[in-house]
Coordinates of C-alpha atoms in Angstrom, one line a residue:
Chain A
M1 CA 3.8 -23.9 -30.8
A2 CA 7.4 -24.9 -30.1
F3 CA 8.5 -26.9 -26.8
S4 CA 11.0 -25.4 -24.6
S5 CA 10.9 -28.1 -21.9
V6 CA 9.3 -31.7 -21.3
R7 CA 9.2 -33.2 -17.9
I8 CA 8.8 -37.0 -18.0
F9 CA 7.4 -38.9 -15.1
Q10 CA 7.0 -42.7 -15.1
F11 CA 6.5 -42.9 -18.9
R12 CA 7.4 -46.0 -20.8
N13 CA 11.0 -46.9 -20.3
L14 CA 12.4 -43.4 -20.0
D15 CA 13.8 -42.1 -16.7
D16 CA 12.1 -39.4 -14.9
T17 CA 13.7 -36.2 -16.2
E18 CA 13.2 -32.7 -17.4
I19 CA 14.6 -31.8 -20.9
V20 CA 15.1 -28.3 -22.0
F21 CA 15.1 -27.5 -25.9
T22 CA 16.5 -24.4 -27.4
D23 CA 16.4 -25.4 -31.0
K24 CA 13.9 -25.8 -33.7
D25 CA 15.4 -28.8 -34.7
I26 CA 15.9 -31.5 -32.3
Y27 CA 18.2 -34.6 -32.8
L28 CA 17.9 -37.8 -30.7
I29 CA 20.6 -40.2 -31.2
G30 CA 20.6 -43.9 -29.9
E31 CA 20.6 -47.7 -30.6
N32 CA 17.3 -49.3 -31.2
G33 CA 15.2 -50.2 -28.2
Q34 CA 16.6 -47.5 -26.1
G35 CA 13.6 -45.0 -26.0
K36 CA 13.9 -42.7 -28.9
T37 CA 10.4 -43.5 -30.3
N38 CA 9.0 -43.3 -26.6
F39 CA 10.1 -39.8 -26.5
L40 CA 8.6 -38.8 -29.8
E41 CA 5.5 -40.6 -28.7
A42 CA 5.6 -38.3 -25.5
I43 CA 5.4 -35.3 -27.8
Y44 CA 2.9 -36.7 -30.0
L45 CA 0.7 -37.3 -26.6
L46 CA 1.1 -33.7 -25.7
C47 CA 0.0 -32.5 -28.9
V48 CA -2.8 -34.8 -29.9
G49 CA -3.9 -36.5 -26.8
S50 CA -3.5 -40.0 -28.0
S51 CA -0.7 -42.4 -29.1
F52 CA 0.2 -43.0 -32.7
R53 CA 1.4 -46.6 -31.7
T54 CA -1.1 -48.2 -29.2
R55 CA -4.7 -47.7 -28.3
N56 CA -3.9 -49.5 -24.9
E57 CA -3.1 -46.4 -22.9
S58 CA -2.0 -48.5 -19.8
L59 CA 1.3 -49.4 -21.9
L60 CA 2.2 -45.8 -21.6
I61 CA 2.8 -46.1 -17.8
K62 CA 6.2 -47.6 -16.6
T63 CA 6.0 -51.1 -15.7
G64 CA 5.1 -51.5 -12.0
F65 CA 3.6 -48.0 -11.6
R66 CA 0.0 -46.8 -11.7
E67 CA 0.3 -43.4 -13.1
M68 CA 2.4 -41.3 -15.5
S69 CA 2.5 -37.7 -16.5
L70 CA 4.0 -35.6 -19.2
T71 CA 4.4 -31.8 -18.6
A72 CA 5.7 -29.4 -21.2
D73 CA 6.4 -25.7 -21.5
F74 CA 5.7 -24.4 -24.9
S75 CA 5.7 -20.9 -26.4
D76 CA 2.6 -19.6 -27.9
E77 CA 3.3 -16.4 -29.8
G78 CA 5.9 -15.5 -27.4
I79 CA 3.9 -16.4 -24.3
I80 CA 5.2 -19.4 -22.3
R81 CA 2.3 -21.7 -21.6
K82 CA 2.1 -25.2 -20.0
I83 CA 0.6 -28.5 -21.2
Q84 CA 0.0 -31.6 -19.2
F85 CA -0.9 -35.1 -20.1
K86 CA -1.6 -37.4 -17.3
L87 CA -2.9 -41.1 -16.7
D88 CA -3.9 -41.9 -13.2
R89 CA -5.3 -45.4 -12.5
G90 CA -6.8 -45.5 -16.0
K91 CA -7.9 -41.9 -15.9
K92 CA -6.6 -39.6 -18.6
S93 CA -6.6 -35.9 -18.2
I94 CA -5.1 -33.2 -20.4
R95 CA -4.7 -29.8 -19.1
I96 CA -3.5 -26.7 -20.6
D97 CA -2.5 -23.8 -18.1
S98 CA -4.0 -26.1 -15.5
K99 CA -7.3 -25.9 -17.2
Q100 CA -8.8 -29.3 -18.1
I101 CA -9.5 -30.0 -21.9
R102 CA -12.7 -31.7 -22.2
D103 CA -12.7 -32.6 -26.1
R104 CA -9.7 -33.8 -27.6
R105 CA -10.6 -32.0 -31.0
E106 CA -9.8 -28.7 -28.9
L107 CA -6.4 -30.0 -28.8
L108 CA -6.1 -31.2 -32.4
A109 CA -7.3 -27.7 -33.6
Q110 CA -4.5 -26.0 -31.7
F111 CA -1.6 -28.3 -31.9
P112 CA -1.2 -29.9 -35.3
C113 CA 1.4 -32.7 -35.1
I114 CA 2.5 -35.1 -37.8
A115 CA 4.4 -38.2 -37.0
F116 CA 6.5 -39.9 -39.7
T117 CA 6.9 -43.6 -38.8
H118 CA 8.0 -46.8 -40.6
E119 CA 4.3 -48.1 -40.1
D120 CA 3.3 -45.4 -42.6
I121 CA 4.1 -47.7 -45.5
N122 CA 0.9 -49.7 -44.6
Y123 CA -1.2 -46.7 -45.6
V124 CA 0.3 -47.3 -49.2
N125 CA 0.3 -51.2 -49.4
G126 CA -1.8 -52.2 -46.4
P127 CA -5.7 -52.9 -46.5
P128 CA -7.9 -50.4 -47.8
A129 CA -9.3 -49.5 -44.4
L130 CA -6.0 -48.0 -43.5
R131 CA -6.2 -45.7 -46.6
R132 CA -9.5 -44.6 -45.6
L133 CA -8.1 -44.0 -42.1
F134 CA -5.3 -41.7 -43.4
I135 CA -7.9 -39.7 -45.4
N136 CA -10.3 -39.4 -42.4
Q137 CA -7.2 -38.5 -40.0
T138 CA -6.2 -35.9 -42.7
I139 CA -9.9 -34.2 -42.9
S140 CA -10.2 -34.3 -39.0
L141 CA -7.0 -32.3 -38.5
Y142 CA -8.9 -29.3 -39.8
D143 CA -12.6 -30.1 -39.9
A144 CA -13.8 -31.2 -36.4
S145 CA -17.4 -31.6 -37.7
F146 CA -16.1 -34.3 -40.0
I147 CA -15.4 -36.6 -37.0
D148 CA -19.1 -36.3 -35.9
S149 CA -20.3 -37.2 -39.3
L150 CA -18.2 -40.2 -39.5
K151 CA -19.1 -41.4 -35.9
T152 CA -22.8 -41.0 -36.8
Y153 CA -22.4 -42.8 -40.2
N154 CA -20.4 -45.6 -38.4
R155 CA -23.1 -45.9 -35.6
V156 CA -25.8 -46.1 -38.3
I157 CA -24.0 -48.8 -40.3
K158 CA -23.7 -51.1 -36.9
L159 CA -27.3 -50.6 -36.2
R160 CA -28.3 -51.2 -39.7
N161 CA -26.1 -54.4 -40.0
K162 CA -28.0 -55.8 -36.7
A163 CA -31.3 -54.9 -38.4
L164 CA -30.2 -56.8 -41.7
K165 CA -29.2 -59.9 -39.5
E166 CA -32.8 -59.7 -37.8
R167 CA -34.4 -59.0 -41.3
R168 CA -36.3 -55.8 -40.0
S169 CA -37.5 -54.1 -43.3
D170 CA -39.3 -51.6 -41.2
L171 CA -36.1 -50.3 -39.5
L172 CA -34.0 -50.7 -42.6
D173 CA -36.2 -48.1 -44.4
I174 CA -34.9 -45.6 -41.6
Y175 CA -31.3 -46.7 -41.5
D176 CA -31.2 -46.5 -45.1
R177 CA -32.0 -42.9 -44.9
Q178 CA -29.8 -42.2 -42.1
A179 CA -26.9 -43.9 -43.8
A180 CA -27.5 -42.1 -47.1
E181 CA -27.3 -38.6 -45.4
S182 CA -24.5 -39.1 -43.0
G183 CA -22.6 -41.2 -45.4
L184 CA -23.0 -38.7 -48.2
E185 CA -21.5 -36.0 -45.9
V186 CA -18.5 -38.3 -45.4
Q187 CA -18.2 -39.0 -49.0
K188 CA -18.3 -35.3 -50.1
K189 CA -15.8 -34.4 -47.8
R190 CA -13.5 -37.0 -48.8
I191 CA -14.0 -36.1 -52.6
K192 CA -13.0 -32.4 -51.7
L193 CA -10.2 -33.5 -49.7
I194 CA -8.6 -35.8 -52.1
E195 CA -8.9 -33.2 -54.9
E196 CA -7.1 -30.5 -52.8
F197 CA -4.7 -32.9 -51.4
N198 CA -3.6 -34.2 -54.7
S199 CA -2.1 -30.9 -55.9
T200 CA 0.3 -31.0 -52.9
F201 CA 0.9 -34.7 -53.0
S202 CA 1.7 -34.9 -56.8
Y203 CA 4.0 -31.9 -56.5
L204 CA 5.9 -33.0 -53.6
F205 CA 6.2 -36.6 -55.0
R206 CA 7.7 -35.3 -58.3
N207 CA 10.1 -33.2 -56.5
I208 CA 11.2 -35.4 -53.6
S209 CA 11.4 -38.7 -55.9
G210 CA 13.0 -37.0 -58.8
Y211 CA 10.8 -39.3 -61.0
N212 CA 9.2 -37.8 -63.9
I213 CA 5.8 -39.4 -62.8
N214 CA 2.4 -37.5 -62.1
L215 CA 1.6 -39.6 -59.1
S216 CA -2.0 -38.9 -57.5
I217 CA -4.6 -40.3 -55.1
R218 CA -7.5 -41.9 -56.8
Y219 CA -10.7 -42.0 -54.9
S220 CA -13.4 -44.7 -56.0
P221 CA -16.4 -44.3 -53.9
S222 CA -18.6 -47.2 -53.1
W223 CA -21.6 -45.1 -54.1
K224 CA -21.0 -44.3 -57.7
T225 CA -24.3 -42.3 -57.8
E226 CA -25.1 -38.7 -58.2
L227 CA -24.2 -36.8 -55.0
S228 CA -27.8 -36.3 -53.8
S229 CA -29.3 -38.2 -50.9
D230 CA -32.2 -39.3 -52.9
A231 CA -29.9 -40.8 -55.3
V232 CA -27.9 -42.8 -52.8
L233 CA -31.1 -43.7 -51.1
S234 CA -32.3 -45.5 -54.1
F235 CA -28.9 -47.0 -54.5
I236 CA -28.9 -48.4 -51.1
R237 CA -32.5 -49.5 -51.5
E238 CA -31.5 -51.4 -54.9
N239 CA -28.9 -53.3 -53.0
R240 CA -31.0 -54.2 -50.0
N241 CA -31.6 -57.8 -51.3
R242 CA -27.9 -58.5 -51.4
D243 CA -27.2 -56.8 -48.0
M244 CA -29.7 -59.0 -46.5
M245 CA -28.1 -62.1 -48.1
Y246 CA -24.7 -61.2 -46.8
K247 CA -26.2 -59.8 -43.4
T248 CA -24.1 -56.7 -43.7
S249 CA -24.0 -53.4 -45.4
T250 CA -22.1 -53.8 -48.6
T251 CA -22.0 -50.5 -50.1
G252 CA -21.1 -47.1 -48.6
P253 CA -18.2 -45.0 -47.4
H254 CA -16.9 -47.8 -45.2
R255 CA -16.3 -49.7 -48.4
D256 CA -14.6 -46.7 -50.6
K257 CA -11.5 -47.6 -52.4
I258 CA -8.5 -45.3 -52.4
G259 CA -5.4 -46.0 -54.4
F260 CA -2.1 -44.3 -55.8
Y261 CA -2.2 -43.9 -59.5
A262 CA 0.1 -42.8 -62.1
D263 CA -0.8 -42.5 -66.0
G264 CA -4.0 -44.4 -65.3
R265 CA -2.2 -47.4 -63.7
N266 CA -2.2 -48.7 -60.1
Y267 CA 1.3 -47.4 -59.2
A268 CA 1.5 -49.0 -55.8
A269 CA 0.5 -52.4 -56.8
T270 CA 3.9 -52.6 -58.9
A271 CA 6.0 -50.3 -56.9
S272 CA 9.3 -51.5 -55.3
T273 CA 9.7 -51.4 -51.5
G274 CA 11.8 -48.5 -51.7
Q275 CA 9.1 -46.7 -53.9
I276 CA 6.4 -47.6 -51.4
R277 CA 8.4 -46.2 -48.5
L278 CA 8.9 -42.9 -50.6
I279 CA 5.1 -42.6 -51.3
S280 CA 4.5 -43.2 -47.5
L281 CA 6.9 -40.4 -46.6
V282 CA 5.4 -38.0 -49.2
L283 CA 1.9 -38.8 -48.0
R284 CA 3.1 -37.6 -44.4
A285 CA 4.9 -34.6 -45.8
S286 CA 1.7 -33.7 -47.8
Q287 CA -0.5 -34.0 -44.9
A288 CA 2.0 -31.8 -42.9
A289 CA 1.9 -29.1 -45.7
F290 CA -1.9 -29.5 -46.2
T291 CA -2.6 -29.1 -42.6
A292 CA -0.5 -26.2 -42.1
D293 CA -2.1 -24.5 -45.1
K294 CA -5.7 -25.1 -43.9
S295 CA -5.2 -24.3 -40.3
G296 CA -2.7 -21.5 -40.7
L297 CA -0.7 -23.2 -37.9
K298 CA 2.9 -24.5 -38.4
P299 CA 3.0 -28.3 -37.2
V300 CA 5.4 -30.0 -35.0
L301 CA 7.1 -32.8 -37.0
L302 CA 8.2 -36.1 -35.6
L303 CA 10.4 -38.2 -37.9
D304 CA 11.4 -41.5 -36.5
D305 CA 14.2 -43.0 -38.3
V306 CA 12.8 -42.4 -41.6
L307 CA 15.5 -40.3 -43.4
L308 CA 17.5 -43.5 -43.2
E309 CA 15.5 -45.2 -45.7
M310 CA 16.5 -42.8 -48.4
D311 CA 19.6 -42.0 -50.4
L312 CA 21.5 -39.0 -49.7
K313 CA 20.0 -36.9 -52.6
K314 CA 16.5 -37.8 -51.7
R315 CA 17.1 -37.0 -48.1
R316 CA 18.3 -33.4 -49.0
R317 CA 15.3 -32.9 -51.3
F318 CA 12.9 -34.3 -48.6
L319 CA 14.2 -31.9 -46.0
D320 CA 14.1 -29.1 -48.6
Y321 CA 10.3 -29.8 -49.4
L322 CA 9.2 -30.3 -45.8
P323 CA 6.6 -27.5 -45.1
E324 CA 7.5 -24.8 -42.7
Y325 CA 7.1 -26.2 -39.2
K326 CA 7.4 -24.8 -35.6
Q327 CA 9.7 -27.5 -34.4
A328 CA 10.9 -30.9 -35.6
F329 CA 12.2 -34.0 -33.7
F330 CA 14.4 -36.4 -35.7
T331 CA 15.8 -39.7 -34.5
F332 CA 19.1 -41.3 -35.6
L333 CA 21.0 -44.3 -35.2
P334 CA 24.5 -43.5 -33.9
D335 CA 26.3 -44.5 -37.0
E336 CA 24.2 -42.3 -39.4
G337 CA 26.0 -39.5 -40.9
L338 CA 24.4 -36.7 -38.7
V339 CA 27.0 -34.0 -40.1
D340 CA 24.9 -34.1 -43.2
Y341 CA 22.2 -32.2 -41.3
K342 CA 23.8 -30.6 -38.3
E343 CA 26.9 -28.8 -37.9
S344 CA 26.6 -27.5 -34.3
G345 CA 24.2 -27.1 -31.4
P346 CA 22.8 -29.6 -28.9
L347 CA 22.2 -33.3 -29.4
Y348 CA 20.3 -35.7 -27.2
R349 CA 21.5 -39.1 -26.6
V350 CA 19.0 -41.8 -25.7
E351 CA 20.5 -44.7 -23.9
N352 CA 18.6 -47.3 -22.0
G353 CA 15.7 -44.9 -21.2
R354 CA 18.1 -42.1 -20.1
I355 CA 18.1 -39.1 -22.2
S356 CA 21.1 -36.5 -22.0
G357 CA 22.0 -33.5 -23.8
E358 CA 25.4 -32.7 -25.2
E359 CA 27.1 -30.3 -27.7
I360 CA 28.4 -31.5 -31.1
Chain B
M1 CA -20.5 -60.9 5.4
N2 CA -22.3 -58.9 8.1
A3 CA -25.3 -56.7 7.5
L4 CA -23.1 -53.6 7.1
D5 CA -21.0 -55.0 4.5
Q6 CA -24.2 -56.3 2.7
L7 CA -25.8 -52.8 2.8
V8 CA -22.6 -51.2 1.4
K9 CA -22.5 -53.7 -1.4
T10 CA -26.3 -53.0 -2.3
L11 CA -25.9 -49.3 -2.1
S12 CA -23.0 -49.1 -4.4
K13 CA -25.2 -50.4 -7.2
L14 CA -27.1 -46.9 -7.2
P15 CA -26.1 -44.4 -9.9
G16 CA -23.5 -42.0 -8.9
I17 CA -22.5 -43.9 -5.8
G18 CA -19.0 -45.6 -5.5
S19 CA -18.0 -47.9 -2.8
K20 CA -16.6 -45.3 -0.7
S21 CA -19.9 -43.2 -0.7
A22 CA -21.8 -46.4 -0.2
R23 CA -19.7 -46.9 2.9
R24 CA -20.2 -43.4 4.3
V25 CA -24.0 -43.7 3.7
A26 CA -24.2 -47.1 5.3
H27 CA -22.3 -45.7 8.5
H28 CA -24.6 -42.7 8.6
L29 CA -27.6 -44.8 8.5
L30 CA -26.2 -46.9 11.3
K31 CA -25.7 -44.0 13.6
A32 CA -28.9 -42.1 12.5
D33 CA -32.2 -41.8 14.4
S34 CA -34.0 -45.3 14.2
Y35 CA -37.3 -43.6 13.5
W36 CA -36.1 -41.8 10.5
V37 CA -34.5 -44.8 9.1
A38 CA -37.5 -46.9 9.5
E39 CA -39.3 -44.2 7.6
L40 CA -36.7 -44.1 4.8
A41 CA -37.0 -47.8 4.6
S42 CA -40.7 -47.8 4.2
Q43 CA -40.7 -45.0 1.6
I44 CA -38.3 -47.2 -0.4
A45 CA -40.4 -50.3 0.1
K46 CA -43.7 -48.5 -1.0
L47 CA -42.1 -46.6 -4.0
Q48 CA -42.6 -49.3 -6.6
E49 CA -45.9 -50.2 -5.4
S50 CA -47.3 -46.7 -5.1
V51 CA -45.8 -45.2 -8.2
K52 CA -46.8 -46.6 -11.5
N53 CA -46.7 -45.7 -15.3
C54 CA -49.7 -43.6 -16.4
E55 CA -51.8 -45.9 -18.4
I56 CA -52.1 -43.1 -21.1
C57 CA -48.9 -41.5 -21.5
G58 CA -46.4 -43.6 -19.4
N59 CA -45.5 -40.9 -17.1
Y60 CA -44.8 -41.8 -13.5
T61 CA -47.9 -41.3 -11.4
E62 CA -49.6 -42.7 -8.2
E63 CA -53.2 -42.4 -9.8
S64 CA -53.6 -43.4 -13.3
P65 CA -54.3 -41.4 -15.5
C66 CA -51.6 -39.0 -14.4
S67 CA -52.3 -35.4 -13.2
I68 CA -51.2 -34.2 -16.6
C69 CA -53.4 -36.4 -18.8
S70 CA -56.3 -35.6 -16.7
D71 CA -55.8 -31.9 -16.6
Y72 CA -58.4 -30.6 -19.2
S73 CA -57.0 -27.2 -19.0
R74 CA -53.9 -28.4 -21.1
D75 CA -53.9 -28.3 -24.9
R76 CA -55.1 -31.6 -25.8
K77 CA -54.1 -31.1 -29.5
L78 CA -50.5 -31.2 -28.8
I79 CA -48.4 -34.3 -27.8
C80 CA -44.8 -34.1 -26.9
V81 CA -43.1 -37.5 -27.4
V82 CA -40.2 -38.2 -24.9
E83 CA -38.0 -41.3 -24.3
Q84 CA -38.1 -41.5 -20.6
P85 CA -40.6 -40.2 -17.8
E86 CA -37.9 -38.0 -16.4
D87 CA -37.7 -36.0 -19.5
I88 CA -41.3 -34.9 -18.8
G89 CA -40.1 -33.1 -15.6
T90 CA -37.3 -31.4 -17.5
I91 CA -39.9 -30.2 -20.1
E92 CA -42.4 -29.2 -17.5
L93 CA -39.9 -27.0 -15.6
T94 CA -39.5 -24.7 -18.5
G95 CA -43.3 -24.0 -18.1
D96 CA -43.6 -23.4 -21.9
F97 CA -45.3 -26.6 -22.9
N98 CA -48.9 -26.8 -22.1
G99 CA -49.7 -30.0 -24.0
L100 CA -49.8 -33.6 -23.2
Y101 CA -46.9 -36.0 -23.3
H102 CA -46.2 -39.6 -24.5
V103 CA -43.3 -41.8 -23.1
L104 CA -41.7 -44.1 -25.5
G105 CA -39.9 -46.0 -22.6
G106 CA -36.6 -45.9 -24.7
V107 CA -35.4 -45.8 -28.3
I108 CA -35.2 -48.1 -31.1
S109 CA -31.6 -50.0 -30.9
P110 CA -31.6 -53.4 -32.2
I111 CA -28.1 -53.7 -30.7
D112 CA -29.6 -53.4 -27.3
G113 CA -32.5 -55.6 -28.2
M114 CA -34.8 -52.6 -28.5
G115 CA -37.1 -52.8 -31.4
P116 CA -40.3 -50.7 -32.0
E117 CA -42.6 -53.3 -30.5
E118 CA -40.5 -52.9 -27.0
L119 CA -41.5 -49.1 -27.1
S120 CA -44.9 -47.7 -26.6
I121 CA -45.3 -46.8 -30.2
G122 CA -48.5 -48.9 -30.6
R123 CA -50.1 -47.1 -27.7
L124 CA -49.2 -43.7 -29.3
L125 CA -51.0 -44.7 -32.6
Q126 CA -54.1 -45.6 -30.6
R127 CA -54.0 -42.3 -28.9
L128 CA -53.7 -40.5 -32.2
K129 CA -56.4 -42.6 -33.7
S130 CA -59.0 -41.5 -31.1
G131 CA -58.8 -38.2 -32.4
G132 CA -58.4 -34.6 -31.4
V133 CA -54.5 -34.4 -31.7
E134 CA -53.1 -32.1 -34.3
E135 CA -49.5 -31.8 -33.6
L136 CA -46.8 -34.2 -32.4
I137 CA -43.5 -32.7 -31.1
I138 CA -40.8 -35.3 -31.1
A139 CA -38.4 -34.8 -28.3
T140 CA -36.0 -37.9 -28.4
N141 CA -32.5 -37.2 -27.9
P142 CA -30.1 -36.1 -30.7
T143 CA -28.4 -39.3 -31.0
V144 CA -28.3 -41.8 -33.9
E145 CA -30.9 -43.8 -32.0
G146 CA -33.0 -41.0 -31.0
E147 CA -33.1 -39.7 -34.7
T148 CA -33.9 -43.3 -35.9
T149 CA -37.0 -43.4 -33.3
A150 CA -38.1 -39.9 -34.5
L151 CA -37.8 -41.0 -38.1
Y152 CA -39.7 -44.3 -37.6
I153 CA -42.6 -42.5 -36.0
V154 CA -42.7 -39.9 -38.8
N155 CA -42.8 -42.8 -41.3
L156 CA -45.7 -44.5 -39.6
L157 CA -47.5 -41.2 -39.6
K158 CA -46.7 -39.8 -43.0
D159 CA -50.4 -40.1 -44.1
S160 CA -51.8 -39.1 -41.0
G161 CA -52.3 -35.4 -41.8
L162 CA -50.7 -34.7 -38.4
R163 CA -48.1 -31.8 -38.1
I164 CA -44.9 -33.5 -36.8
S165 CA -42.1 -31.4 -35.4
Q166 CA -38.9 -32.0 -33.6
L167 CA -36.9 -30.0 -31.0
A168 CA -34.3 -27.9 -32.3
S169 CA -30.9 -28.6 -31.4
G170 CA -28.2 -25.7 -31.2
L171 CA -26.7 -23.0 -29.2
P172 CA -27.5 -22.8 -25.5
A173 CA -29.4 -19.9 -24.2
G174 CA -27.3 -17.0 -23.0
G175 CA -24.4 -18.9 -24.3
D176 CA -21.6 -17.1 -26.1
L177 CA -20.6 -18.3 -29.5
E178 CA -17.0 -18.3 -28.5
Y179 CA -17.6 -20.8 -25.8
A180 CA -19.8 -23.3 -27.7
D181 CA -18.2 -26.4 -28.8
R182 CA -17.8 -27.1 -32.5
L183 CA -20.3 -29.8 -32.7
T184 CA -23.0 -27.6 -31.3
I185 CA -22.1 -24.7 -33.6
S186 CA -22.0 -27.1 -36.7
R187 CA -25.4 -28.3 -35.6
S188 CA -26.7 -24.8 -35.2
L189 CA -25.6 -23.9 -38.6
K190 CA -27.3 -26.8 -40.1
G191 CA -30.5 -26.0 -38.3
R192 CA -30.2 -22.1 -38.9
R193 CA -33.4 -20.2 -39.2
T194 CA -34.2 -17.5 -41.8
L195 CA -34.4 -13.9 -40.6
L196 CA -34.7 -12.3 -44.0
K197 CA -35.7 -13.9 -47.4
P198 CA -35.0 -12.4 -50.8
K199 CA -37.5 -9.8 -51.9
E200 CA -40.2 -11.9 -53.8
S201 CA -41.2 -13.7 -50.6
L202 CA -41.2 -10.7 -48.3
K203 CA -44.8 -11.6 -47.2
S204 CA -43.6 -14.9 -45.6
I205 CA -41.4 -13.4 -43.2
G206 CA -42.0 -14.8 -39.8
S207 CA -43.2 -18.2 -40.9
P208 CA -40.6 -21.0 -40.9
E209 CA -39.1 -21.9 -44.4
P210 CA -41.2 -24.5 -46.2
E211 CA -39.0 -27.6 -46.1
K212 CA -39.3 -30.7 -48.2
P213 CA -41.1 -33.2 -46.3
L214 CA -39.2 -36.3 -45.1
F215 CA -41.3 -38.9 -46.4

């Protein structure tokens, strides 16, 4: 899908307006704090149904108001369709052609959207939970049943931890089995994903960075047993005394480690800030390429000020190696050399919440 | 606060009734025939006193044992285990089950302070011990907690020689594959049933595939 227009109503700091798009590449220019990222967030909300910046959805509504909505026309194989995201007194609704979407996974499967942001560096050098989150997110983009396995596993672990605190051995016998079964599903899918993902990731990193390094994601599962529920179950049981002592589940996919390795060494541990930024960009680019490949759908890309972090050569290579996409939204600061990317066509200026189009 | 406001507040605690509906109901009662209102009040007042849980299965009943437990035309070799009394009504409506029931009164969930001892599992074991039952059908909801409860009961009964089965979860009847949600389809795939087996086992067509026992 590609958006042909977006109508904004009481959303963040943006003025109520309707913006029409004719291009595949959309350029938004403005100083920091004017509303560029808010606009990208609007596009993301329409594609994914949740924000990439906050879980607190009341922040999406303009200060002093009680409702907001985003309405967009998009073309779906030549047919113009309508999608709406609306928050009204804490109630969220998403409609496609006036039909309410009940399950957000329906949306994910139809409108893949990848956001590149500054915060992505946390996936590289932040806590391990974030790397697991990135992997989970990537799997969820094309495999909806993974979300179910993960939810089940997380619920089992929550219940199991409570049973550990209460020292209920009789219940632990059951939870161990449920954890082994649902956790193994999560682990197997992570193994498969990372294996497939690595070929895209290593290739893109080598070509975008220009370094002669074979960087890949290494998965070290917490359960280092044979991949059968019996083997995992006996491993969990062997560790039960320790779990009892710590009053929490000390093994399982919620403790898996994921790292960036080159030639057997933990590359991210010694990488420079610039290199870490680059890894995070390649991660997202790989996610976009991978999702496009898996789903057969071209994604919408949102690139929030990220080009600015690279030297000119890398920028060029990065843009060259982006996967095929339906539409891309780029944000720039006013003094960036935009002419490197665009010679003609419309530009969108974002100033104090007002978005206005102009020709170069 | 006057009587009307007080009633509105009380009514709005009912499931599915917000403050607006509560106000509507309260105003309706105020204008309604006083004999009818008194009748309604007395029915509500008597409800908890007259309807009890069946001493055998836990179903709602005015006389214990309940009409299902005391119906000797039913198949007493079969017991269907459900979470709540209202689940019995749902299964009874199908008319496809002619055995007895056992209401657990909830599911195992330590987070909500529900352990096995809060449920009527002990009474279920007693019923089974007194003999005559051959199969237990576990009809807890397909949630993590429902599954825990099912597995817990199976574990307790692993040496009992009973046949224990669980309700299938999958595609809705009359439903088109096209309209089913992904989760339902993925569950249906996991719980698929065999229609034709490789040649060497042709004779066993029709009987379910032997599965590895859980415990």
